[in-house]
Coordinates of C-alpha atoms and ligand atoms in Angstrom, one line a residue:
M245 CA -0.1 -0.1 -0.1
I246 CA 1.3 3.6 -0.4
D247 CA 1.3 5.9 2.2
Y248 CA -0.2 9.5 0.2
Q249 CA -0.7 10.4 3.6
F250 CA 2.4 10.6 4.4
D251 CA 4.0 11.3 1.1
R252 CA 1.8 14.9 0.8
D253 CA 2.9 15.9 4.2
H254 CA 6.6 15.2 4.2
I255 CA 7.7 14.7 0.9
W256 CA 9.3 16.8 -1.9
H257 CA 9.3 16.4 -5.1
P258 CA 10.2 18.4 -7.9
Y259 CA 9.2 21.9 -8.0
T260 CA 6.7 21.2 -5.8
S261 CA 4.8 22.6 -2.9
L262 CA 4.6 20.9 0.2
T263 CA 1.6 22.8 1.6
K264 CA -0.4 22.6 -1.7
P265 CA 1.4 19.4 -2.7
L266 CA 0.0 18.8 -6.4
P267 CA -1.7 15.0 -6.8
V268 CA 1.2 12.0 -7.1
Y269 CA 0.9 8.4 -8.9
G270 CA 1.9 5.7 -7.1
V271 CA 4.2 3.9 -9.1
T272 CA 4.3 -0.2 -8.6
K273 CA 6.8 -1.9 -11.3
T274 CA 7.8 -0.9 -14.4
Q275 CA 8.7 -3.0 -17.4
G276 CA 10.0 -2.1 -21.1
C277 CA 7.9 1.2 -22.1
E278 CA 5.2 0.8 -19.4
I279 CA 4.8 2.1 -16.1
H280 CA 2.3 0.3 -13.6
L281 CA 0.5 2.2 -10.7
D282 CA -1.0 0.9 -7.7
N283 CA -4.3 1.0 -8.8
G284 CA -3.5 -1.4 -11.5
Q285 CA -3.4 0.8 -14.6
V286 CA -0.4 0.6 -16.8
L287 CA 0.9 3.7 -19.0
V288 CA 2.7 3.8 -21.8
D289 CA 6.3 6.1 -21.0
G290 CA 6.1 9.4 -23.1
M291 CA 9.1 11.0 -21.2
S292 CA 12.1 8.1 -20.4
S293 CA 12.0 9.2 -17.1
W294 CA 13.6 12.8 -18.2
W295 CA 15.8 11.7 -20.8
A296 CA 16.8 9.3 -19.2
A297 CA 15.3 5.8 -19.8
M298 CA 16.5 5.0 -23.1
H299 CA 15.5 1.4 -23.8
G300 CA 12.9 1.6 -21.4
Y301 CA 12.5 -0.2 -17.8
N302 CA 13.4 -2.9 -16.3
H303 CA 15.9 -4.4 -19.3
P304 CA 17.3 -7.4 -19.1
V305 CA 21.0 -7.0 -20.3
I306 CA 21.4 -3.9 -18.0
N307 CA 19.7 -5.5 -15.1
Q308 CA 21.7 -8.5 -15.4
A309 CA 25.0 -5.9 -15.4
M310 CA 23.8 -4.3 -12.2
K311 CA 23.6 -8.2 -10.4
N312 CA 26.5 -8.9 -11.4
Q313 CA 28.3 -6.0 -10.3
I314 CA 26.0 -6.0 -6.6
D315 CA 27.4 -9.7 -5.8
N316 CA 30.4 -7.9 -6.7
M317 CA 31.4 -4.7 -5.5
S318 CA 28.5 -2.0 -4.6
H319 CA 30.5 0.5 -3.7
I320 CA 34.3 1.9 -3.3
M321 CA 36.3 4.9 -2.7
F322 CA 37.8 6.4 -5.7
G323 CA 40.8 7.9 -3.9
G324 CA 43.9 6.1 -4.6
L325 CA 41.9 2.7 -4.8
T326 CA 40.5 2.0 -8.7
H327 CA 38.4 -0.9 -10.6
E328 CA 37.2 -2.2 -14.0
P329 CA 33.8 -0.4 -14.5
A330 CA 35.6 3.0 -14.0
I331 CA 38.4 2.3 -17.1
E332 CA 36.0 0.5 -18.9
L333 CA 33.3 2.8 -19.1
C334 CA 35.8 5.5 -19.6
K335 CA 37.7 3.8 -22.4
R336 CA 33.7 4.0 -23.8
L337 CA 33.4 7.3 -23.4
V338 CA 36.8 8.7 -24.9
E339 CA 35.9 6.3 -28.0
L340 CA 32.8 7.6 -28.6
T341 CA 32.7 11.0 -27.6
P342 CA 34.2 13.9 -30.2
K343 CA 38.1 14.0 -30.7
G344 CA 39.8 15.9 -28.4
L345 CA 37.6 14.4 -25.2
D346 CA 40.1 12.3 -23.9
K347 CA 40.3 13.3 -19.8
V348 CA 37.4 12.0 -17.8
F349 CA 36.0 13.3 -14.8
L350 CA 32.6 11.1 -13.0
S351 CA 30.4 12.6 -11.2
D352 CA 26.7 11.5 -9.4
S353 CA 24.4 13.8 -11.3
G354 CA 24.3 16.4 -14.0
S355 CA 24.2 19.4 -11.9
V356 CA 27.4 18.5 -10.7
S357 CA 29.1 17.2 -14.1
V358 CA 28.6 21.0 -14.8
E359 CA 30.1 22.4 -11.4
V360 CA 32.6 19.8 -12.1
A361 CA 32.8 21.4 -16.3
L362 CA 33.3 25.7 -14.8
K363 CA 35.8 24.9 -11.9
M364 CA 37.1 23.5 -15.2
A365 CA 37.5 26.1 -17.2
V366 CA 38.1 29.0 -14.2
Q367 CA 41.3 26.3 -12.7
Y368 CA 42.7 26.6 -16.5
W369 CA 42.9 30.2 -16.6
H370 CA 44.1 30.4 -13.5
S371 CA 46.8 27.9 -14.2
Q372 CA 47.3 30.1 -16.9
G373 CA 48.3 33.2 -15.0
K374 CA 44.6 34.5 -16.8
P375 CA 42.8 34.2 -13.0
E376 CA 41.1 37.8 -14.2
K377 CA 39.0 34.9 -16.6
T378 CA 36.4 33.7 -14.6
K379 CA 32.8 34.7 -16.2
I380 CA 30.6 32.6 -18.1
V381 CA 28.6 33.4 -21.0
T382 CA 25.4 31.9 -21.9
P383 CA 22.6 31.9 -24.6
R384 CA 19.2 33.0 -22.6
N385 CA 16.6 30.1 -22.5
G386 CA 19.5 26.8 -21.4
Y387 CA 18.8 25.0 -18.6
H388 CA 22.5 23.7 -17.2
G389 CA 20.9 22.4 -13.7
D390 CA 19.9 23.5 -9.8
T391 CA 23.3 23.7 -7.8
F392 CA 24.2 27.2 -7.4
A393 CA 26.7 27.7 -10.0
A394 CA 25.2 26.0 -12.4
M395 CA 21.9 28.2 -11.9
S396 CA 23.6 30.4 -12.6
V397 CA 23.9 30.1 -16.2
C398 CA 20.2 29.3 -16.4
D399 CA 17.7 31.0 -18.3
P400 CA 17.3 34.4 -16.1
V401 CA 13.6 34.6 -16.2
T402 CA 12.7 30.7 -16.1
G403 CA 15.4 30.1 -13.9
M404 CA 14.1 32.5 -10.7
H405 CA 17.6 34.2 -10.7
S406 CA 15.3 37.1 -8.6
L407 CA 14.6 34.5 -6.3
F408 CA 18.7 33.8 -5.9
S409 CA 20.4 36.8 -7.2
G410 CA 22.0 38.0 -4.4
A411 CA 23.3 34.5 -3.8
M412 CA 24.4 33.5 -7.2
Q413 CA 27.5 34.8 -9.4
Q414 CA 26.7 37.3 -12.1
Q415 CA 27.2 35.8 -15.6
L416 CA 27.2 37.3 -19.4
F417 CA 23.5 36.4 -21.1
V418 CA 23.4 36.1 -24.9
E419 CA 19.9 35.8 -26.8
R420 CA 19.1 32.3 -27.6
P421 CA 20.1 31.0 -30.9
T422 CA 18.7 31.1 -33.8
P423 CA 17.4 30.2 -36.3
R424 CA 15.1 27.0 -35.6
I425 CA 16.7 24.1 -37.5
E426 CA 15.1 23.8 -40.5
A427 CA 15.3 27.3 -41.4
Q428 CA 17.6 29.3 -43.5
W429 CA 20.7 30.4 -42.0
H430 CA 21.1 34.1 -41.8
S431 CA 24.8 35.6 -40.5
D432 CA 23.2 38.0 -37.5
A433 CA 22.0 35.7 -35.9
I434 CA 26.3 35.2 -34.1
N435 CA 26.0 38.9 -33.6
S436 CA 24.8 38.9 -30.3
L437 CA 27.3 36.0 -28.8
R438 CA 30.4 38.2 -30.9
K439 CA 29.4 40.8 -29.4
T440 CA 29.8 39.9 -25.7
L441 CA 32.8 37.7 -26.8
S442 CA 34.3 40.6 -28.8
D443 CA 33.8 43.3 -25.2
N444 CA 34.3 40.9 -22.5
H445 CA 36.7 38.3 -23.2
A446 CA 39.8 38.9 -21.0
S447 CA 36.8 38.5 -18.1
I448 CA 35.1 35.4 -19.4
A449 CA 36.6 31.9 -18.9
A450 CA 33.8 29.8 -21.0
L451 CA 30.9 29.6 -22.8
I452 CA 28.3 27.7 -22.3
L453 CA 25.6 25.9 -23.9
E454 CA 23.7 23.0 -25.0
P455 CA 24.0 22.1 -28.1
I456 CA 21.2 22.0 -30.8
V457 CA 18.3 21.3 -28.7
Q458 CA 17.7 23.8 -25.6
G459 CA 15.5 21.0 -23.5
T460 CA 13.6 22.1 -20.1
G461 CA 14.5 26.2 -21.2
G462 CA 11.7 26.1 -24.2
M463 CA 13.1 22.8 -26.4
N464 CA 14.7 25.3 -28.9
F465 CA 16.2 23.2 -31.6
Y466 CA 18.8 25.2 -33.7
H467 CA 20.6 25.7 -36.4
P468 CA 24.1 24.0 -36.4
E469 CA 25.6 26.9 -37.8
Y470 CA 26.0 28.7 -34.7
L471 CA 26.7 25.9 -32.9
R472 CA 29.9 25.9 -35.7
Q473 CA 30.2 30.0 -35.3
A474 CA 29.9 29.6 -31.9
R475 CA 33.2 27.0 -31.6
Q476 CA 35.2 29.9 -34.2
L477 CA 34.3 32.4 -31.8
C478 CA 35.8 31.3 -28.7
D479 CA 38.9 29.7 -30.5
E480 CA 39.0 33.5 -31.7
Y481 CA 38.8 35.3 -28.2
Q482 CA 39.9 32.2 -26.5
I483 CA 37.3 31.1 -24.4
L484 CA 36.9 27.3 -24.0
L485 CA 33.3 25.7 -25.6
I486 CA 31.3 23.4 -23.1
A487 CA 28.7 21.5 -24.5
D488 CA 26.0 20.5 -21.9
E489 CA 24.9 17.3 -23.5
I490 CA 23.2 15.7 -20.3
A491 CA 20.2 15.6 -22.0
T492 CA 21.5 15.6 -26.1
G493 CA 23.9 13.0 -25.6
F494 CA 23.7 9.3 -26.5
G495 CA 21.4 9.6 -30.0
R496 CA 18.9 11.6 -28.9
T497 CA 18.6 14.4 -31.5
G498 CA 19.6 11.7 -34.1
K499 CA 23.3 12.4 -34.0
L500 CA 25.1 9.7 -31.4
F501 CA 26.2 13.2 -29.4
A502 CA 24.3 16.8 -30.9
C503 CA 27.8 18.3 -31.4
E504 CA 28.1 16.3 -34.1
W505 CA 25.2 18.3 -36.3
A506 CA 27.8 20.8 -36.3
D507 CA 30.7 18.8 -36.8
I508 CA 32.8 20.2 -33.6
S509 CA 34.3 19.2 -30.6
P510 CA 34.1 21.1 -27.9
D511 CA 36.6 21.7 -25.3
I512 CA 35.0 20.5 -22.1
I513 CA 31.7 17.9 -22.8
C514 CA 29.2 17.1 -19.8
L515 CA 27.3 14.4 -19.6
G516 CA 24.5 12.7 -17.0
K517 CA 20.4 11.1 -17.4
T518 CA 20.8 8.5 -19.4
L519 CA 24.7 7.7 -18.9
T520 CA 23.3 4.4 -17.1
G521 CA 20.4 4.0 -19.2
G522 CA 18.1 5.9 -17.0
N523 CA 19.2 2.8 -14.1
L524 CA 21.6 4.9 -11.5
T525 CA 22.6 8.2 -11.0
L526 CA 26.1 9.1 -12.5
A527 CA 27.6 11.9 -14.6
A528 CA 30.8 12.2 -16.8
T529 CA 32.7 15.3 -17.6
L530 CA 35.3 14.9 -20.1
T531 CA 38.0 17.7 -21.3
T532 CA 41.2 17.4 -23.5
N533 CA 44.5 16.8 -22.9
K534 CA 45.2 20.6 -22.9
I535 CA 42.8 21.5 -20.7
A536 CA 43.6 18.7 -18.5
T537 CA 47.2 19.3 -18.7
G538 CA 47.0 23.1 -17.9
I539 CA 45.0 22.7 -15.4
C540 CA 47.5 19.6 -13.6
N541 CA 50.5 22.0 -14.0
G542 CA 48.6 24.5 -12.5
E543 CA 49.6 26.7 -8.8
A544 CA 46.9 23.8 -7.0
G545 CA 48.8 21.0 -9.1
V546 CA 45.6 18.8 -8.9
F547 CA 41.7 19.3 -9.8
M548 CA 40.1 20.6 -7.1
H549 CA 37.0 18.4 -6.7
G550 CA 36.7 14.7 -5.4
P551 CA 32.7 13.4 -4.6
T552 CA 32.1 10.6 -1.9
Y553 CA 30.7 8.3 -4.3
M554 CA 32.9 9.0 -7.2
A555 CA 32.8 6.4 -10.4
N556 CA 30.7 4.6 -7.9
P557 CA 31.0 0.5 -9.5
L558 CA 27.4 -0.1 -9.5
A559 CA 26.7 2.8 -12.0
C560 CA 29.6 2.2 -14.1
A561 CA 28.6 -1.2 -14.7
A562 CA 24.8 -0.4 -15.7
A563 CA 26.5 2.7 -17.7
I564 CA 28.9 0.3 -19.7
A565 CA 26.2 -2.4 -19.6
S566 CA 24.1 0.7 -21.5
I567 CA 26.1 2.3 -24.1
D568 CA 27.1 -1.2 -25.7
L569 CA 23.7 -2.0 -26.0
L570 CA 23.3 1.4 -27.5
I571 CA 25.6 0.1 -30.4
K572 CA 24.5 -3.5 -30.8
N573 CA 20.9 -2.0 -31.3
D574 CA 21.6 0.1 -34.3
W575 CA 20.1 3.2 -32.1
Q576 CA 20.1 5.2 -34.9
Q577 CA 17.8 3.0 -36.9
Q578 CA 16.1 3.2 -34.0
V579 CA 16.1 6.7 -33.3
N580 CA 14.9 7.5 -36.8
Q581 CA 12.2 5.5 -36.9
V582 CA 10.6 7.1 -33.3
N583 CA 11.2 10.7 -35.4
Q584 CA 8.9 9.7 -38.2
W585 CA 5.9 8.1 -35.8
L586 CA 6.2 11.3 -34.0
K587 CA 6.0 13.3 -37.3
Q588 CA 3.3 11.2 -38.1
G589 CA 1.5 11.3 -34.8
L590 CA 1.7 15.2 -34.3
A591 CA 2.2 16.9 -37.6
P592 CA -2.1 17.1 -38.7
L593 CA -2.0 19.0 -35.1
S594 CA -0.3 21.9 -36.6
D595 CA -3.5 23.7 -37.4
N596 CA -5.2 23.3 -34.2
P597 CA -6.1 26.8 -33.6
H598 CA -4.5 26.3 -29.4
V599 CA -1.5 25.4 -31.1
A600 CA 1.6 27.7 -32.0
D601 CA 4.2 24.8 -33.5
V602 CA 5.2 21.3 -33.4
R603 CA 8.4 20.1 -34.1
C604 CA 9.8 16.9 -34.0
L605 CA 14.1 16.1 -34.2
G606 CA 15.6 12.8 -33.5
A607 CA 13.4 10.9 -30.6
I608 CA 11.8 14.2 -29.5
G609 CA 8.8 15.0 -30.1
V610 CA 7.0 19.1 -28.9
V611 CA 3.2 20.5 -29.0
E612 CA 3.7 24.1 -28.4
M613 CA 0.4 25.8 -27.4
K614 CA -0.5 29.5 -28.0
Q615 CA -1.3 28.8 -23.3
A616 CA 0.0 27.5 -20.5
V617 CA -1.4 24.6 -19.2
D618 CA -2.8 23.2 -16.1
Q619 CA -0.7 20.9 -14.7
A620 CA -2.7 19.4 -12.6
T621 CA -5.2 19.4 -15.3
I622 CA -3.7 17.8 -18.4
Q623 CA -2.0 15.3 -16.2
R624 CA -5.1 13.4 -14.7
F625 CA -5.9 14.0 -18.6
F626 CA -3.2 11.6 -19.4
V627 CA -2.9 9.0 -16.9
K628 CA -7.0 8.3 -17.6
Q629 CA -6.3 8.2 -21.6
G630 CA -3.4 5.4 -20.5
V631 CA -0.1 7.7 -21.0
W632 CA 2.2 8.9 -18.9
I633 CA 3.5 12.8 -20.2
R634 CA 4.6 15.1 -18.0
P635 CA 3.6 19.0 -19.9
F636 CA 5.1 22.8 -18.7
G637 CA 4.8 25.8 -19.4
K638 CA 2.8 26.2 -22.5
L639 CA 4.9 22.8 -23.5
V640 CA 3.3 19.2 -24.4
Y641 CA 6.5 17.0 -25.2
V642 CA 7.5 13.5 -25.6
M643 CA 10.6 12.1 -25.4
P644 CA 10.2 7.9 -25.4
P645 CA 12.5 5.2 -25.4
Y646 CA 13.9 4.8 -28.4
V647 CA 12.6 0.4 -28.0
I648 CA 9.3 2.1 -28.3
Q649 CA 6.4 0.4 -30.4
Q650 CA 4.8 2.1 -32.8
D651 CA 1.3 1.7 -31.6
Q652 CA 2.6 2.5 -28.1
V653 CA 3.7 6.5 -30.1
A654 CA 0.4 6.3 -31.9
K655 CA -1.0 6.2 -28.2
L656 CA 1.1 9.5 -27.2
C657 CA 0.4 11.2 -29.8
N658 CA -3.4 10.4 -29.7
A659 CA -3.5 11.7 -26.1
I660 CA -2.4 14.6 -27.1
K661 CA -4.7 15.1 -30.0
S662 CA -7.8 14.3 -28.0
Y663 CA -6.7 16.7 -25.0
I664 CA -6.2 19.9 -27.5
E665 CA -8.8 18.8 -29.7
Q666 CA -11.5 18.9 -25.5
L667 CA -9.8 22.2 -25.6
S668 CA -12.9 24.7 -26.2
Ligands
PLP282 C1 18.9 17.6 -16.8 C2 19.7 18.4 -17.0 C3 20.9 18.9 -15.9 C4 20.8 18.3 -14.7 O1 21.0 17.4 -14.0 P1 20.6 16.4 -12.8 O2 21.4 15.0 -13.2 O3 18.8 16.6 -13.0 O4 21.2 17.5 -12.2 C5 22.1 19.7 -16.7 N1 22.1 19.9 -18.1 C6 20.7 19.8 -18.9 C7 21.0 19.8 -20.2 C8 19.6 18.7 -18.5 O5 18.9 18.7 -18.7

């Protein structure tokens, strides 16, 4: 029995109130692309548990890898010790990520991997005799996590900067990346970034962005040329480029990493979310030999970070199994297939007067409404329809597991269609 009363009285859920909690649904089991509720209902999963469960849930191969690992060793400190799961995982990350990203720092969550990336950038410039390079530049509409430094580079409006402004480092914001991915490139789109870098480069350590897909900050799919020119500008003005691929990594956008849309390598990359296939929390920050050497030849002689659960062997084992499965499964074919099904199901909604825009990229489908939806109402509606879709603001979106079947995608799309059609 799920003790809903205790949950309501004592436990915070993400971005919610404890005095006016929104309804929650009790989950008893997950399997494949399905979520089982305690009332017996089975929901088709449209969220992959926030970009994480790319192979669906309870995958037998990943489960077996975790069982083998747990019988051997769940955790051991990483200071002064090492182990095969960490080494095998890092071999794969070095091999698969864009060229040059050869040095790996493992941590426990996406936000922490962003903190690590920002510290790497600042420590690098300190080591180069430029301690004044500490500011971070970032496009508006971005999302990089909920810890303080990560929050300082989230969109200043939707990221609720006003609440924390006194407690947070002030960063530099540029216009959100445009044009859209399928639109014609125009050179004005990079002006805001160019001007900010040109005016402030002496105090800037890094540019951080989400390549091609700005996720939580608005599901904005932007033009690869923006990313290509951002890379060039960073080189020109001696600024490190940090690619936050926590949401986009491992095939979600139709490329293994979204940086590949522009054929660029960042100086630092952040990975998380689906790194373990959605099974355990783990993140990685990778950088180049040049940055790593710079940091380690600097005043401190070491990189100043080291989480207690660094390189947790159980999480590493899940990540290895998940990555091997991704490659073996022909993810590109899976993602392209999901993309076609999403387009078929969602494109017809673009004519509806309540809908501002419909867009799909890789295994992501977005219906942008003209008005913000009421979260509790729409959630109840979707659950009644047998799907798990969790909209925010004006965005009704899905990013299902890559292994989802055609009839399941149709069910997700039909639920969205029914919701929109019953609006008066
Ligand atoms: C989710 C997300 C993060 C934060 O990751 P957590 O594991 O929730 O801390 C950072 N950046 C991007 C792009 C994300 O989507």
